[in-house]
Amino acid sequence: MLISSLNHLTGLPGLRKLFIIWNGEKPPDSSMKWPIVNFPYQVVPSGSNSLNNRFKPLDVIDTDAILSMDDDIFPSHKSILFAFKVWQEFRDRIVGFPGRGVIWSGGRWKYDTQPCFISLVLTGLAFFHRKYLNLYTYEMPEVIRKKVDTFTNCEDIAMNFLISHLTQKAPIKVTPTFEWVCPKCDKNEKGKDPLWKHPKHFEERNDCINFFTEVYGYLPLFKSEYRLDDISDNVKPICIRTNNNNSPV
């Protein structure tokens, strides 16, 4: 998936440099064949298996805009450029594609994958300002990073909590044109199921939301019923609410 993702990004306008965060105790095998592409990239060995490594501030990053992207996502270049244009107007927020909600149910907060509103934009494909890397790693409460390590989950939720807490604003969802997961790749590079297929994945995310809320002393996430669409695409509403007369509200 990683090699396919690198090849897919070839020709993307404005891509300054790509950093591959190699998550694990061992660096990539020296026999691994890396592709030749038209942009510089660098493999960053992490030396540990932690999803927090994704947000480590690197001194070599010299752009304000960070595009955080999983290796099993294949967005169109047009979608990426549109999201970047939106981020340029909302530089203090997360701007991205996969939106999620948080609902109150059964006496606790729960993670909602098919909301009619969004409170989270997942960092599997999203832009944010590089200053948040430093704040996540050095200023955010350490117990949150420890919870991420305990579950090997929720780093994206933690980043959303941090940014919404600091800005008191909701993230911004844009409409994508891409394949969310590589259709031929149902396993990761190590031949294992991706983390989101783990049977406890969603329950752990529920636990994270409630734990992070306790740490902050309140739920800092904000609800948004808006998304931004590229008007050159023929997009349809994700969710339409109706009143008793069955007409759109």
PDB file of C-alpha atoms in Angstrom:
ATOM      1  CA  MET A   1       0.000   0.000   0.000  1.00  0.00           C
ATOM      2  CA  LEU A   2       2.801   2.414   0.887  1.00  0.00           C
ATOM      3  CA  ILE A   3       4.501   2.128  -2.498  1.00  0.00           C
ATOM      4  CA  SER A   4       1.167   2.496  -4.281  1.00  0.00           C
ATOM      5  CA  SER A   5       0.408   5.584  -2.218  1.00  0.00           C
ATOM      6  CA  LEU A   6       3.767   7.168  -3.100  1.00  0.00           C
ATOM      7  CA  ASN A   7       3.198   6.516  -6.788  1.00  0.00           C
ATOM      8  CA  HIS A   8      -0.313   7.941  -6.528  1.00  0.00           C
ATOM      9  CA  LEU A   9       1.021  11.270  -5.243  1.00  0.00           C
ATOM     10  CA  THR A  10       3.343  11.719  -8.221  1.00  0.00           C
ATOM     11  CA  GLY A  11       2.539  14.967  -9.990  1.00  0.00           C
ATOM     12  CA  LEU A  12       0.660  16.548  -7.080  1.00  0.00           C
ATOM     13  CA  PRO A  13       1.180  20.333  -7.407  1.00  0.00           C
ATOM     14  CA  GLY A  14       2.592  22.075  -4.347  1.00  0.00           C
ATOM     15  CA  LEU A  15       3.902  18.953  -2.611  1.00  0.00           C
ATOM     16  CA  ARG A  16       7.126  20.240  -0.989  1.00  0.00           C
ATOM     17  CA  LYS A  17       8.279  17.038   0.677  1.00  0.00           C
ATOM     18  CA  LEU A  18       6.829  13.817   2.035  1.00  0.00           C
ATOM     19  CA  PHE A  19       7.807  12.267   5.357  1.00  0.00           C
ATOM     20  CA  ILE A  20       7.092   8.583   5.883  1.00  0.00           C
ATOM     21  CA  ILE A  21       6.723   7.934   9.609  1.00  0.00           C
ATOM     22  CA  TRP A  22       7.949   4.368   9.941  1.00  0.00           C
ATOM     23  CA  ASN A  23       6.086   3.218  13.023  1.00  0.00           C
ATOM     24  CA  GLY A  24       7.888   0.375  14.771  1.00  0.00           C
ATOM     25  CA  GLU A  25      11.033  -0.563  16.640  1.00  0.00           C
ATOM     26  CA  LYS A  26      12.930  -1.597  13.502  1.00  0.00           C
ATOM     27  CA  PRO A  27      13.645   0.557  10.437  1.00  0.00           C
ATOM     28  CA  PRO A  28      12.535  -0.630   6.994  1.00  0.00           C
ATOM     29  CA  ASP A  29      14.462  -3.527   5.509  1.00  0.00           C
ATOM     30  CA  SER A  30      17.432  -2.429   3.428  1.00  0.00           C
ATOM     31  CA  SER A  31      16.203  -4.628   0.572  1.00  0.00           C
ATOM     32  CA  MET A  32      12.958  -2.676   0.224  1.00  0.00           C
ATOM     33  CA  LYS A  33      12.622  -1.151  -3.247  1.00  0.00           C
ATOM     34  CA  TRP A  34      11.507   2.464  -3.123  1.00  0.00           C
ATOM     35  CA  PRO A  35       9.858   4.089  -6.134  1.00  0.00           C
ATOM     36  CA  ILE A  36      11.263   6.954  -8.177  1.00  0.00           C
ATOM     37  CA  VAL A  37       8.851   9.882  -7.942  1.00  0.00           C
ATOM     38  CA  ASN A  38       8.984  13.579  -8.790  1.00  0.00           C
ATOM     39  CA  PHE A  39       9.036  14.833  -5.198  1.00  0.00           C
ATOM     40  CA  PRO A  40      11.517  14.392  -2.349  1.00  0.00           C
ATOM     41  CA  TYR A  41      10.600  12.015   0.440  1.00  0.00           C
ATOM     42  CA  GLN A  42      12.268  10.856   3.609  1.00  0.00           C
ATOM     43  CA  VAL A  43      11.710   7.798   5.777  1.00  0.00           C
ATOM     44  CA  VAL A  44      11.632   8.738   9.474  1.00  0.00           C
ATOM     45  CA  PRO A  45      12.286   5.710  11.729  1.00  0.00           C
ATOM     46  CA  SER A  46      10.420   6.129  14.995  1.00  0.00           C
ATOM     47  CA  GLY A  47      12.116   3.454  17.093  1.00  0.00           C
ATOM     48  CA  SER A  48       8.842   2.593  18.806  1.00  0.00           C
ATOM     49  CA  ASN A  49       5.369   1.358  17.992  1.00  0.00           C
ATOM     50  CA  SER A  50       3.223   4.345  18.930  1.00  0.00           C
ATOM     51  CA  LEU A  51       0.561   6.188  16.981  1.00  0.00           C
ATOM     52  CA  ASN A  52       1.772   9.339  18.731  1.00  0.00           C
ATOM     53  CA  ASN A  53       4.778   9.170  16.399  1.00  0.00           C
ATOM     54  CA  ARG A  54       2.494  10.450  13.668  1.00  0.00           C
ATOM     55  CA  PHE A  55       2.438  13.886  15.281  1.00  0.00           C
ATOM     56  CA  LYS A  56       6.065  14.318  16.315  1.00  0.00           C
ATOM     57  CA  PRO A  57       7.381  17.752  15.313  1.00  0.00           C
ATOM     58  CA  LEU A  58      10.259  17.359  12.889  1.00  0.00           C
ATOM     59  CA  ASP A  59      12.802  20.170  12.551  1.00  0.00           C
ATOM     60  CA  VAL A  60      13.007  19.526   8.812  1.00  0.00           C
ATOM     61  CA  ILE A  61       9.345  20.458   8.256  1.00  0.00           C
ATOM     62  CA  ASP A  62       9.402  23.967   6.807  1.00  0.00           C
ATOM     63  CA  THR A  63       5.804  24.429   5.644  1.00  0.00           C
ATOM     64  CA  ASP A  64       2.924  25.685   7.773  1.00  0.00           C
ATOM     65  CA  ALA A  65       0.494  23.255   6.132  1.00  0.00           C
ATOM     66  CA  ILE A  66       0.704  19.592   7.100  1.00  0.00           C
ATOM     67  CA  LEU A  67      -1.229  17.015   5.098  1.00  0.00           C
ATOM     68  CA  SER A  68      -1.636  14.000   7.366  1.00  0.00           C
ATOM     69  CA  MET A  69      -2.445  10.953   5.257  1.00  0.00           C
ATOM     70  CA  ASP A  70      -2.747   7.208   5.817  1.00  0.00           C
ATOM     71  CA  ASP A  71      -1.054   4.942   3.308  1.00  0.00           C
ATOM     72  CA  ASP A  72      -4.257   3.119   2.322  1.00  0.00           C
ATOM     73  CA  ILE A  73      -6.067   6.214   1.000  1.00  0.00           C
ATOM     74  CA  PHE A  74      -5.958   7.328  -2.613  1.00  0.00           C
ATOM     75  CA  PRO A  75      -7.449  10.821  -2.900  1.00  0.00           C
ATOM     76  CA  SER A  76      -7.664  12.597  -6.207  1.00  0.00           C
ATOM     77  CA  HIS A  77      -5.158  15.389  -6.617  1.00  0.00           C
ATOM     78  CA  LYS A  78      -8.068  17.720  -7.240  1.00  0.00           C
ATOM     79  CA  SER A  79      -9.553  16.875  -3.839  1.00  0.00           C
ATOM     80  CA  ILE A  80      -6.259  17.507  -2.058  1.00  0.00           C
ATOM     81  CA  LEU A  81      -5.787  20.870  -3.752  1.00  0.00           C
ATOM     82  CA  PHE A  82      -9.342  21.913  -2.919  1.00  0.00           C
ATOM     83  CA  ALA A  83      -8.854  20.979   0.743  1.00  0.00           C
ATOM     84  CA  PHE A  84      -5.595  22.950   0.805  1.00  0.00           C
ATOM     85  CA  LYS A  85      -7.350  26.033  -0.561  1.00  0.00           C
ATOM     86  CA  VAL A  86      -9.978  25.701   2.148  1.00  0.00           C
ATOM     87  CA  TRP A  87      -7.286  25.286   4.824  1.00  0.00           C
ATOM     88  CA  GLN A  88      -5.601  28.480   3.626  1.00  0.00           C
ATOM     89  CA  GLU A  89      -8.761  30.323   4.662  1.00  0.00           C
ATOM     90  CA  PHE A  90      -9.119  28.462   7.992  1.00  0.00           C
ATOM     91  CA  ARG A  91      -5.515  27.960   9.061  1.00  0.00           C
ATOM     92  CA  ASP A  92      -6.282  27.365  12.737  1.00  0.00           C
ATOM     93  CA  ARG A  93      -8.564  24.371  12.108  1.00  0.00           C
ATOM     94  CA  ILE A  94      -8.406  20.800  10.922  1.00  0.00           C
ATOM     95  CA  VAL A  95      -9.653  20.670   7.337  1.00  0.00           C
ATOM     96  CA  GLY A  96     -10.208  17.245   5.878  1.00  0.00           C
ATOM     97  CA  PHE A  97     -12.395  14.553   4.464  1.00  0.00           C
ATOM     98  CA  PRO A  98     -13.602  11.771   6.793  1.00  0.00           C
ATOM     99  CA  GLY A  99     -16.019  13.363   9.262  1.00  0.00           C
ATOM    100  CA  ARG A 100     -17.333  11.721  12.417  1.00  0.00           C
ATOM    101  CA  GLY A 101     -19.739  12.706  15.166  1.00  0.00           C
ATOM    102  CA  VAL A 102     -20.043  12.351  18.927  1.00  0.00           C
ATOM    103  CA  ILE A 103     -23.424  11.618  20.478  1.00  0.00           C
ATOM    104  CA  TRP A 104     -24.717  11.242  24.041  1.00  0.00           C
ATOM    105  CA  SER A 105     -26.234   7.796  24.504  1.00  0.00           C
ATOM    106  CA  GLY A 106     -26.683   5.499  27.481  1.00  0.00           C
ATOM    107  CA  GLY A 107     -25.172   7.981  29.900  1.00  0.00           C
ATOM    108  CA  ARG A 108     -21.904   8.473  28.031  1.00  0.00           C
ATOM    109  CA  TRP A 109     -20.414   9.963  24.890  1.00  0.00           C
ATOM    110  CA  LYS A 110     -20.188   7.672  21.888  1.00  0.00           C
ATOM    111  CA  TYR A 111     -18.393   7.774  18.572  1.00  0.00           C
ATOM    112  CA  ASP A 112     -20.713   8.049  15.560  1.00  0.00           C
ATOM    113  CA  THR A 113     -19.483   6.957  12.125  1.00  0.00           C
ATOM    114  CA  GLN A 114     -22.536   8.090  10.138  1.00  0.00           C
ATOM    115  CA  PRO A 115     -23.603  11.416  11.607  1.00  0.00           C
ATOM    116  CA  CYS A 116     -25.790  14.144  10.137  1.00  0.00           C
ATOM    117  CA  PHE A 117     -23.276  16.536  11.719  1.00  0.00           C
ATOM    118  CA  ILE A 118     -19.568  16.340  12.405  1.00  0.00           C
ATOM    119  CA  SER A 119     -17.501  17.028  15.493  1.00  0.00           C
ATOM    120  CA  LEU A 120     -14.342  15.291  14.306  1.00  0.00           C
ATOM    121  CA  VAL A 121     -12.344  15.236  11.090  1.00  0.00           C
ATOM    122  CA  LEU A 122     -10.059  12.225  11.067  1.00  0.00           C
ATOM    123  CA  THR A 123      -6.370  12.838  10.471  1.00  0.00           C
ATOM    124  CA  GLY A 124      -6.138   9.902   8.086  1.00  0.00           C
ATOM    125  CA  LEU A 125      -6.579  12.588   5.423  1.00  0.00           C
ATOM    126  CA  ALA A 126      -6.565  16.145   6.723  1.00  0.00           C
ATOM    127  CA  PHE A 127      -4.669  19.438   6.730  1.00  0.00           C
ATOM    128  CA  PHE A 128      -3.636  21.243   9.896  1.00  0.00           C
ATOM    129  CA  HIS A 129      -1.003  23.782  10.956  1.00  0.00           C
ATOM    130  CA  ARG A 130       2.409  22.443  11.925  1.00  0.00           C
ATOM    131  CA  LYS A 131       2.270  24.292  15.276  1.00  0.00           C
ATOM    132  CA  TYR A 132      -0.130  21.615  16.501  1.00  0.00           C
ATOM    133  CA  LEU A 133       2.588  18.959  16.217  1.00  0.00           C
ATOM    134  CA  ASN A 134       4.574  20.683  18.961  1.00  0.00           C
ATOM    135  CA  LEU A 135       1.478  21.296  21.071  1.00  0.00           C
ATOM    136  CA  TYR A 136       0.367  17.664  20.748  1.00  0.00           C
ATOM    137  CA  THR A 137       3.782  16.278  21.674  1.00  0.00           C
ATOM    138  CA  TYR A 138       4.839  18.691  24.423  1.00  0.00           C
ATOM    139  CA  GLU A 139       1.823  20.625  25.706  1.00  0.00           C
ATOM    140  CA  MET A 140      -1.130  18.240  25.543  1.00  0.00           C
ATOM    141  CA  PRO A 141      -1.639  16.295  28.812  1.00  0.00           C
ATOM    142  CA  GLU A 142       0.655  13.269  28.840  1.00  0.00           C
ATOM    143  CA  VAL A 143      -2.121  10.968  30.081  1.00  0.00           C
ATOM    144  CA  ILE A 144      -3.831  11.410  26.705  1.00  0.00           C
ATOM    145  CA  ARG A 145      -0.760  10.229  24.801  1.00  0.00           C
ATOM    146  CA  LYS A 146      -0.490   7.302  27.230  1.00  0.00           C
ATOM    147  CA  LYS A 147      -4.114   6.347  26.510  1.00  0.00           C
ATOM    148  CA  VAL A 148      -3.311   6.402  22.794  1.00  0.00           C
ATOM    149  CA  ASP A 149      -0.439   3.991  23.448  1.00  0.00           C
ATOM    150  CA  THR A 150      -2.569   1.763  25.660  1.00  0.00           C
ATOM    151  CA  PHE A 151      -5.191   1.277  22.963  1.00  0.00           C
ATOM    152  CA  THR A 152      -3.005   1.823  19.860  1.00  0.00           C
ATOM    153  CA  ASN A 153      -5.941   3.967  18.848  1.00  0.00           C
ATOM    154  CA  CYS A 154      -7.447   7.460  19.153  1.00  0.00           C
ATOM    155  CA  GLU A 155      -4.519   9.681  18.164  1.00  0.00           C
ATOM    156  CA  ASP A 156      -6.799  11.373  15.641  1.00  0.00           C
ATOM    157  CA  ILE A 157      -9.451  11.985  18.286  1.00  0.00           C
ATOM    158  CA  ALA A 158      -6.780  13.396  20.604  1.00  0.00           C
ATOM    159  CA  MET A 159      -5.648  15.868  17.936  1.00  0.00           C
ATOM    160  CA  ASN A 160      -9.257  16.966  17.357  1.00  0.00           C
ATOM    161  CA  PHE A 161      -9.774  17.505  21.094  1.00  0.00           C
ATOM    162  CA  LEU A 162      -6.583  19.566  21.285  1.00  0.00           C
ATOM    163  CA  ILE A 163      -7.361  21.838  18.338  1.00  0.00           C
ATOM    164  CA  SER A 164     -11.030  22.347  19.239  1.00  0.00           C
ATOM    165  CA  HIS A 165     -10.010  23.118  22.840  1.00  0.00           C
ATOM    166  CA  LEU A 166      -7.525  25.757  21.672  1.00  0.00           C
ATOM    167  CA  THR A 167      -9.688  27.337  18.964  1.00  0.00           C
ATOM    168  CA  GLN A 168     -13.181  26.772  20.380  1.00  0.00           C
ATOM    169  CA  LYS A 169     -14.212  25.956  16.815  1.00  0.00           C
ATOM    170  CA  ALA A 170     -15.359  22.910  14.894  1.00  0.00           C
ATOM    171  CA  PRO A 171     -13.212  21.241  12.251  1.00  0.00           C
ATOM    172  CA  ILE A 172     -14.123  21.690   8.605  1.00  0.00           C
ATOM    173  CA  LYS A 173     -15.180  18.836   6.387  1.00  0.00           C
ATOM    174  CA  VAL A 174     -14.733  18.968   2.631  1.00  0.00           C
ATOM    175  CA  THR A 175     -16.278  16.587   0.142  1.00  0.00           C
ATOM    176  CA  PRO A 176     -13.843  14.068  -1.311  1.00  0.00           C
ATOM    177  CA  THR A 177     -13.446  12.312  -4.622  1.00  0.00           C
ATOM    178  CA  PHE A 178     -11.233   9.360  -3.787  1.00  0.00           C
ATOM    179  CA  GLU A 179     -11.084   5.704  -2.845  1.00  0.00           C
ATOM    180  CA  TRP A 180     -11.073   5.529   0.953  1.00  0.00           C
ATOM    181  CA  VAL A 181      -9.206   2.220   1.186  1.00  0.00           C
ATOM    182  CA  CYS A 182      -7.079   0.506  -1.412  1.00  0.00           C
ATOM    183  CA  PRO A 183      -9.598  -1.952  -2.953  1.00  0.00           C
ATOM    184  CA  LYS A 184      -6.970  -4.671  -3.382  1.00  0.00           C
ATOM    185  CA  CYS A 185      -5.351  -4.197   0.024  1.00  0.00           C
ATOM    186  CA  ASP A 186      -7.266  -5.809   2.901  1.00  0.00           C
ATOM    187  CA  LYS A 187      -4.064  -6.284   4.898  1.00  0.00           C
ATOM    188  CA  ASN A 188      -1.350  -3.890   5.990  1.00  0.00           C
ATOM    189  CA  GLU A 189       2.340  -4.074   5.084  1.00  0.00           C
ATOM    190  CA  LYS A 190       2.873  -6.774   7.730  1.00  0.00           C
ATOM    191  CA  GLY A 191       0.009  -8.938   6.479  1.00  0.00           C
ATOM    192  CA  LYS A 192      -2.287  -7.993   9.363  1.00  0.00           C
ATOM    193  CA  ASP A 193      -5.753  -6.458   9.375  1.00  0.00           C
ATOM    194  CA  PRO A 194      -5.762  -2.648   9.582  1.00  0.00           C
ATOM    195  CA  LEU A 195      -6.372  -1.250  13.059  1.00  0.00           C
ATOM    196  CA  TRP A 196      -9.953  -0.185  12.311  1.00  0.00           C
ATOM    197  CA  LYS A 197     -10.920  -3.837  11.760  1.00  0.00           C
ATOM    198  CA  HIS A 198      -9.960  -4.760  15.319  1.00  0.00           C
ATOM    199  CA  PRO A 199     -13.110  -5.995  17.127  1.00  0.00           C
ATOM    200  CA  LYS A 200     -12.621  -3.511  19.998  1.00  0.00           C
ATOM    201  CA  HIS A 201     -11.705  -0.563  17.775  1.00  0.00           C
ATOM    202  CA  PHE A 202     -14.954   1.399  18.109  1.00  0.00           C
ATOM    203  CA  GLU A 203     -15.511   0.654  21.787  1.00  0.00           C
ATOM    204  CA  GLU A 204     -11.996   1.901  22.485  1.00  0.00           C
ATOM    205  CA  ARG A 205     -12.848   5.103  20.650  1.00  0.00           C
ATOM    206  CA  ASN A 206     -15.895   5.539  22.864  1.00  0.00           C
ATOM    207  CA  ASP A 207     -13.654   5.089  25.909  1.00  0.00           C
ATOM    208  CA  CYS A 208     -11.152   7.608  24.553  1.00  0.00           C
ATOM    209  CA  ILE A 209     -13.795  10.286  24.034  1.00  0.00           C
ATOM    210  CA  ASN A 210     -15.058   9.914  27.593  1.00  0.00           C
ATOM    211  CA  PHE A 211     -11.549   9.754  29.079  1.00  0.00           C
ATOM    212  CA  PHE A 212     -10.349  12.815  27.143  1.00  0.00           C
ATOM    213  CA  THR A 213     -13.483  14.665  28.269  1.00  0.00           C
ATOM    214  CA  GLU A 214     -12.584  13.919  31.888  1.00  0.00           C
ATOM    215  CA  VAL A 215      -9.012  15.141  31.342  1.00  0.00           C
ATOM    216  CA  TYR A 216     -10.128  18.443  29.803  1.00  0.00           C
ATOM    217  CA  GLY A 217     -12.962  18.845  32.271  1.00  0.00           C
ATOM    218  CA  TYR A 218     -15.492  19.285  29.485  1.00  0.00           C
ATOM    219  CA  LEU A 219     -16.186  18.107  25.936  1.00  0.00           C
ATOM    220  CA  PRO A 220     -14.325  20.625  23.742  1.00  0.00           C
ATOM    221  CA  LEU A 221     -15.737  19.305  20.476  1.00  0.00           C
ATOM    222  CA  PHE A 222     -18.127  21.511  18.535  1.00  0.00           C
ATOM    223  CA  LYS A 223     -20.948  20.313  16.324  1.00  0.00           C
ATOM    224  CA  SER A 224     -21.008  21.457  12.702  1.00  0.00           C
ATOM    225  CA  GLU A 225     -23.667  20.762  10.083  1.00  0.00           C
ATOM    226  CA  TYR A 226     -21.635  22.326   7.297  1.00  0.00           C
ATOM    227  CA  ARG A 227     -19.278  21.000   4.702  1.00  0.00           C
ATOM    228  CA  LEU A 228     -17.494  22.697   1.826  1.00  0.00           C
ATOM    229  CA  ASP A 229     -17.899  21.328  -1.688  1.00  0.00           C
ATOM    230  CA  ASP A 230     -15.981  21.976  -4.843  1.00  0.00           C
ATOM    231  CA  ILE A 231     -18.692  23.471  -7.060  1.00  0.00           C
ATOM    232  CA  SER A 232     -17.090  21.914 -10.130  1.00  0.00           C
ATOM    233  CA  ASP A 233     -18.054  18.468  -8.820  1.00  0.00           C
ATOM    234  CA  ASN A 234     -21.532  17.016  -8.877  1.00  0.00           C
ATOM    235  CA  VAL A 235     -21.950  16.262  -5.177  1.00  0.00           C
ATOM    236  CA  LYS A 236     -25.052  15.248  -3.279  1.00  0.00           C
ATOM    237  CA  PRO A 237     -26.016  15.861   0.356  1.00  0.00           C
ATOM    238  CA  ILE A 238     -24.881  13.177   2.789  1.00  0.00           C
ATOM    239  CA  CYS A 239     -27.840  13.665   5.088  1.00  0.00           C
ATOM    240  CA  ILE A 240     -31.163  15.424   4.556  1.00  0.00           C
ATOM    241  CA  ARG A 241     -33.450  16.035   7.501  1.00  0.00           C
ATOM    242  CA  THR A 242     -37.170  16.365   6.864  1.00  0.00           C
ATOM    243  CA  ASN A 243     -40.023  17.880   8.807  1.00  0.00           C
ATOM    244  CA  ASN A 244     -43.485  16.385   9.249  1.00  0.00           C
ATOM    245  CA  ASN A 245     -44.415  17.463   5.724  1.00  0.00           C
ATOM    246  CA  ASN A 246     -41.481  15.468   4.316  1.00  0.00           C
ATOM    247  CA  SER A 247     -39.887  18.581   2.903  1.00  0.00           C
ATOM    248  CA  PRO A 248     -36.226  19.484   3.561  1.00  0.00           C
ATOM    249  CA  VAL A 249     -35.710  21.606   6.652  1.00  0.00           C
TER     250      VAL A 249
END
